[in-house]
Every structure is written in structure tokens, then in C-alpha cells.
Coordinates of C-alpha atoms in Angstrom, one line a residue:
M1 CA -19.6 -11.2 12.2
K2 CA -18.5 -11.9 8.7
D3 CA -15.5 -14.1 7.6
I4 CA -12.7 -12.1 6.1
A5 CA -9.3 -13.1 4.8
I6 CA -6.2 -11.1 3.6
F7 CA -4.5 -11.9 0.3
G8 CA -0.8 -11.2 0.9
V9 CA 1.2 -12.0 4.1
G10 CA 3.9 -9.4 3.5
G11 CA 4.4 -6.3 5.7
F12 CA 1.4 -4.5 4.4
G13 CA -0.8 -7.6 4.8
R14 CA 0.1 -7.7 8.4
E15 CA -0.6 -3.9 8.7
V16 CA -4.0 -4.6 7.2
L17 CA -4.6 -7.2 9.8
A18 CA -3.9 -4.6 12.5
L19 CA -6.4 -2.3 10.7
I20 CA -9.1 -4.9 10.7
K21 CA -8.5 -5.5 14.4
D22 CA -8.8 -1.7 15.1
I23 CA -12.1 -1.7 13.2
N24 CA -13.4 -4.6 15.4
K25 CA -12.4 -2.6 18.5
H26 CA -14.9 0.1 17.5
D27 CA -17.5 -2.1 15.8
P28 CA -17.2 -5.9 15.9
T29 CA -17.6 -6.7 12.2
W30 CA -15.0 -9.2 11.0
N31 CA -14.1 -12.8 11.9
I32 CA -10.5 -13.0 10.6
V33 CA -9.9 -16.5 9.2
G34 CA -6.4 -16.1 7.9
F35 CA -4.3 -15.2 4.8
F36 CA -4.0 -16.4 1.3
D37 CA -0.6 -16.2 -0.5
D38 CA 0.9 -18.0 -3.5
G39 CA 4.4 -17.8 -2.1
Y40 CA 4.0 -19.7 1.1
E41 CA 3.0 -23.1 2.3
K42 CA -0.6 -23.8 3.2
G43 CA -0.9 -23.9 7.0
E44 CA 2.2 -21.7 7.6
M45 CA 1.5 -19.2 10.4
F46 CA 1.8 -15.5 10.2
N47 CA 0.9 -13.3 13.3
N48 CA -1.0 -16.3 14.7
L49 CA -3.1 -16.8 11.6
P50 CA -2.7 -19.5 9.0
N51 CA -1.9 -19.2 5.3
L52 CA -5.1 -20.8 3.9
G53 CA -3.5 -21.5 0.5
N54 CA -3.0 -19.9 -2.9
V55 CA -5.4 -18.5 -5.5
E56 CA -6.5 -22.0 -6.5
D57 CA -7.5 -22.8 -2.9
L58 CA -9.3 -19.4 -2.7
N59 CA -11.2 -20.3 -5.9
E60 CA -12.4 -23.5 -4.2
W61 CA -13.5 -21.9 -1.0
K62 CA -17.0 -23.2 -0.2
T63 CA -18.5 -20.4 2.0
P64 CA -19.1 -16.7 1.6
L65 CA -15.8 -14.8 2.2
S66 CA -14.8 -11.2 2.2
L67 CA -11.3 -10.6 0.9
V68 CA -8.9 -7.7 1.1
V69 CA -6.0 -7.7 -1.3
S70 CA -3.0 -6.2 0.5
I71 CA -0.7 -5.9 -2.5
G72 CA 0.7 -2.4 -3.0
Y73 CA 2.1 -2.7 -6.5
P74 CA -0.9 -2.1 -8.9
V75 CA 0.3 -4.3 -11.7
I76 CA 0.7 -7.4 -9.4
K77 CA -2.6 -6.6 -7.6
K78 CA -4.5 -6.5 -10.9
K79 CA -3.0 -9.8 -12.0
V80 CA -4.0 -11.5 -8.7
L81 CA -7.6 -10.1 -8.9
D82 CA -7.9 -11.3 -12.5
R83 CA -7.2 -14.8 -11.4
I84 CA -9.9 -14.9 -8.6
N85 CA -13.2 -16.3 -9.9
N86 CA -14.9 -17.6 -6.9
P87 CA -18.5 -16.1 -6.8
L88 CA -18.6 -16.4 -3.0
V89 CA -15.8 -13.9 -2.6
D90 CA -16.6 -10.2 -2.1
Y91 CA -14.3 -7.2 -1.7
P92 CA -15.2 -4.8 1.2
T93 CA -13.7 -1.4 1.5
L94 CA -11.8 -1.0 4.8
I95 CA -11.6 2.4 6.4
H96 CA -9.6 2.8 9.6
P97 CA -11.5 4.5 12.5
L98 CA -8.9 7.2 12.6
A99 CA -9.2 8.1 8.9
W100 CA -11.3 11.3 8.3
I101 CA -13.8 11.8 5.4
G102 CA -15.0 15.3 5.4
D103 CA -18.3 15.4 3.5
K104 CA -19.4 11.8 3.1
E105 CA -22.4 12.7 0.9
F106 CA -20.0 13.9 -1.7
V107 CA -17.2 11.3 -1.4
K108 CA -17.6 8.1 -3.5
I109 CA -15.4 5.2 -2.7
G110 CA -15.5 1.9 -4.6
K111 CA -15.1 -1.6 -3.5
G112 CA -11.9 -3.3 -2.2
C113 CA -10.2 -0.1 -1.1
I114 CA -7.9 0.2 1.9
I115 CA -7.8 3.6 3.7
C116 CA -5.4 3.6 6.6
A117 CA -5.1 5.6 9.8
G118 CA -4.5 9.3 9.6
T119 CA -5.7 9.7 6.0
L120 CA -7.8 12.8 5.3
I121 CA -10.3 12.9 2.4
T122 CA -12.2 16.2 1.9
T123 CA -15.2 16.6 -0.5
N124 CA -16.4 16.0 -4.0
I125 CA -14.0 13.1 -4.5
K126 CA -14.3 9.9 -6.5
I127 CA -12.1 6.9 -5.6
E128 CA -12.6 3.8 -7.8
D129 CA -12.1 0.2 -6.8
F130 CA -9.1 -1.4 -5.2
V131 CA -7.3 1.9 -4.3
I132 CA -4.8 2.0 -1.4
L133 CA -4.4 5.1 0.7
N134 CA -1.7 4.3 3.2
L135 CA -1.0 6.1 6.5
N136 CA -1.4 9.8 6.7
C137 CA -2.3 10.6 3.1
T138 CA -4.4 13.6 2.1
V139 CA -6.8 13.9 -0.8
G140 CA -8.1 17.4 -1.8
H141 CA -11.4 18.4 -3.2
D142 CA -12.6 17.4 -6.7
T143 CA -10.0 14.7 -7.1
I144 CA -10.6 11.5 -9.2
I145 CA -8.5 8.4 -8.5
K146 CA -9.0 5.5 -10.8
K147 CA -8.9 1.8 -9.9
Y148 CA -5.8 -0.1 -8.6
S149 CA -3.9 3.0 -7.7
A150 CA -1.8 3.0 -4.6
F151 CA -0.4 5.8 -2.4
M152 CA 2.3 5.1 0.1
P153 CA 2.5 6.9 3.5
S154 CA 2.2 10.7 3.7
V155 CA 1.3 11.4 0.1
N156 CA -0.4 14.7 -0.4
I157 CA -2.8 15.1 -3.3
S158 CA -4.1 18.7 -3.9
G159 CA -7.5 19.6 -5.3
E160 CA -8.8 18.9 -8.8
V161 CA -6.2 16.2 -9.6
K162 CA -7.0 13.3 -12.0
I163 CA -5.1 10.1 -11.3
G164 CA -5.2 7.3 -13.8
E165 CA -5.6 3.6 -13.4
G166 CA -2.8 1.7 -11.6
V167 CA -0.7 4.7 -10.6
Y168 CA 1.8 4.1 -7.8
V169 CA 3.0 7.1 -5.7
G170 CA 5.9 6.7 -3.3
T171 CA 6.2 7.8 0.3
G172 CA 6.0 11.5 0.9
A173 CA 5.3 12.6 -2.7
K174 CA 3.3 15.7 -3.3
I175 CA 0.9 16.3 -6.2
I176 CA 0.0 20.0 -7.0
N177 CA -3.5 20.9 -7.8
Q178 CA -5.2 20.6 -11.3
L179 CA -2.8 18.1 -12.7
E180 CA -3.2 14.7 -14.3
I181 CA -1.2 11.5 -13.9
G182 CA -1.5 8.9 -16.7
D183 CA -2.3 5.2 -16.3
Y184 CA 0.3 3.0 -14.6
T185 CA 2.8 5.8 -14.0
I186 CA 5.1 5.5 -11.0
V187 CA 5.9 8.6 -8.9
G188 CA 9.1 8.2 -6.8
A189 CA 9.2 8.8 -3.0
G190 CA 9.6 12.4 -2.1
A191 CA 8.8 13.7 -5.6
V192 CA 6.9 16.9 -6.1
V193 CA 4.6 16.8 -9.1
T194 CA 4.2 20.2 -10.6
K195 CA 3.2 19.3 -14.2
T196 CA 0.9 16.7 -15.7
L197 CA 2.7 13.3 -16.2
P198 CA 2.1 10.9 -19.1
A199 CA 1.0 7.3 -18.8
H200 CA 3.5 4.4 -18.2
C201 CA 6.4 6.5 -17.0
T202 CA 8.5 6.7 -13.9
A203 CA 8.9 10.2 -12.6
V204 CA 11.2 11.4 -9.8
G205 CA 12.6 14.6 -8.3
M206 CA 11.6 18.1 -7.3
P207 CA 10.0 18.9 -9.7
A208 CA 9.1 15.4 -10.8
K209 CA 10.3 14.5 -14.3
P210 CA 10.0 11.3 -16.3
I211 CA 13.2 9.3 -16.3
K212 CA 11.9 6.2 -18.2
F213 CA 8.9 4.7 -19.9
H214 CA 7.5 1.2 -19.4

């Protein structure tokens, strides 16, 4: 079994812990050594596991370690990853046993992704590095999702959608087919995206419309 740690002790980090435990029930793979988090004291316990320290402690880790970054907000996740420089750290993709990937030959998933229970991914799909697909998401055919993007529970992505880098999509949002969402755009919970959205905007409503740019 290979050592693995989780960066981030928040609610999603503890959900990722449960995901890893479920993987181990089906195929014993991971020895869970603890969490890393900049915001808590080293040695503080979370769900019976210690906080092993901050990014500096992680960069000084002396043995091979797999790391899953359980930070939902793409901008913060990218900043954390940019600070990690330990060559002994690798980033596995974690796929819950109850996720479904239709045609694995034609689905490409990068490193460091988290794919939670109930998520459905069909065919001819490319998912880049460090993408989160939370509980019960669906991804339709011929979709491209660029790195760092995050989708909260029950997001539906129709076919032939192109999603840029660092996009954040809130719970229950729906994205109609053949659209594009620009880099680092935020789609509000429950929104229905019926038209292409530009980069660096926040869009809400049914249909979703940009309300501000950032």
C-alpha cells in the first residue's frame, strides 16, 4: 500500500478521506497518513488523523507520498499547488468505486483529479489535471474540461461542451450542449447555462447571465 495524504482538512477534505476509505474497501491501495493544512496546528487531529503540517512541512517530507488536494475553489487550489515543490510528491487521480465511466478507452483523465460517488462520464471526453467532479455529476460526450476546474454536487454537463481552466460550477447547475465557458468563470448554484460565457465572470440565473467580472 502506498502512503497518501490529503491537503485540506475542511469538509471536502474529510469527504475525500471517506472516498479513499471506500476505494480501500474494494481494492486495498492506500495507507492514509494524515492531512496537511496551513490553517491548523501541526499534530491537531481530524477524523482520527493528524495534521502533518503546512506546505513547508510537506516540501520537507522525506519519503514518497501521494497527495490529493481537496480544495474546491480553483484559484486557491492553484496557489497551493504552485507552492509545492517536493519531488517525492505525486498526485494520483481518485475515482470512487460508485462512479461510472462509460467507454474508458475514449475517456482521458489527468492527474490529481477527484471523481466522487454517483458521477457519470460517458465517452470521448478529456478531463485535464486537478479537476473535481463532486457527488452525482454528469459529463456528456465530447466534452473538454481544462485543469483546476471544480463542479459541485449534481452538476449536469451536456455533450460537446468546452470548459476553460479554473472554472467553478455551483451545486445543481446545468450546462446545455455545444457551449463554452471561459477561464476562471464562476457559475452560480442552480444556474442553467444556455449561452457561451466569457472568461473571468460570475454568471447566475435561469438562463445564466454574467452579473460581474473579476
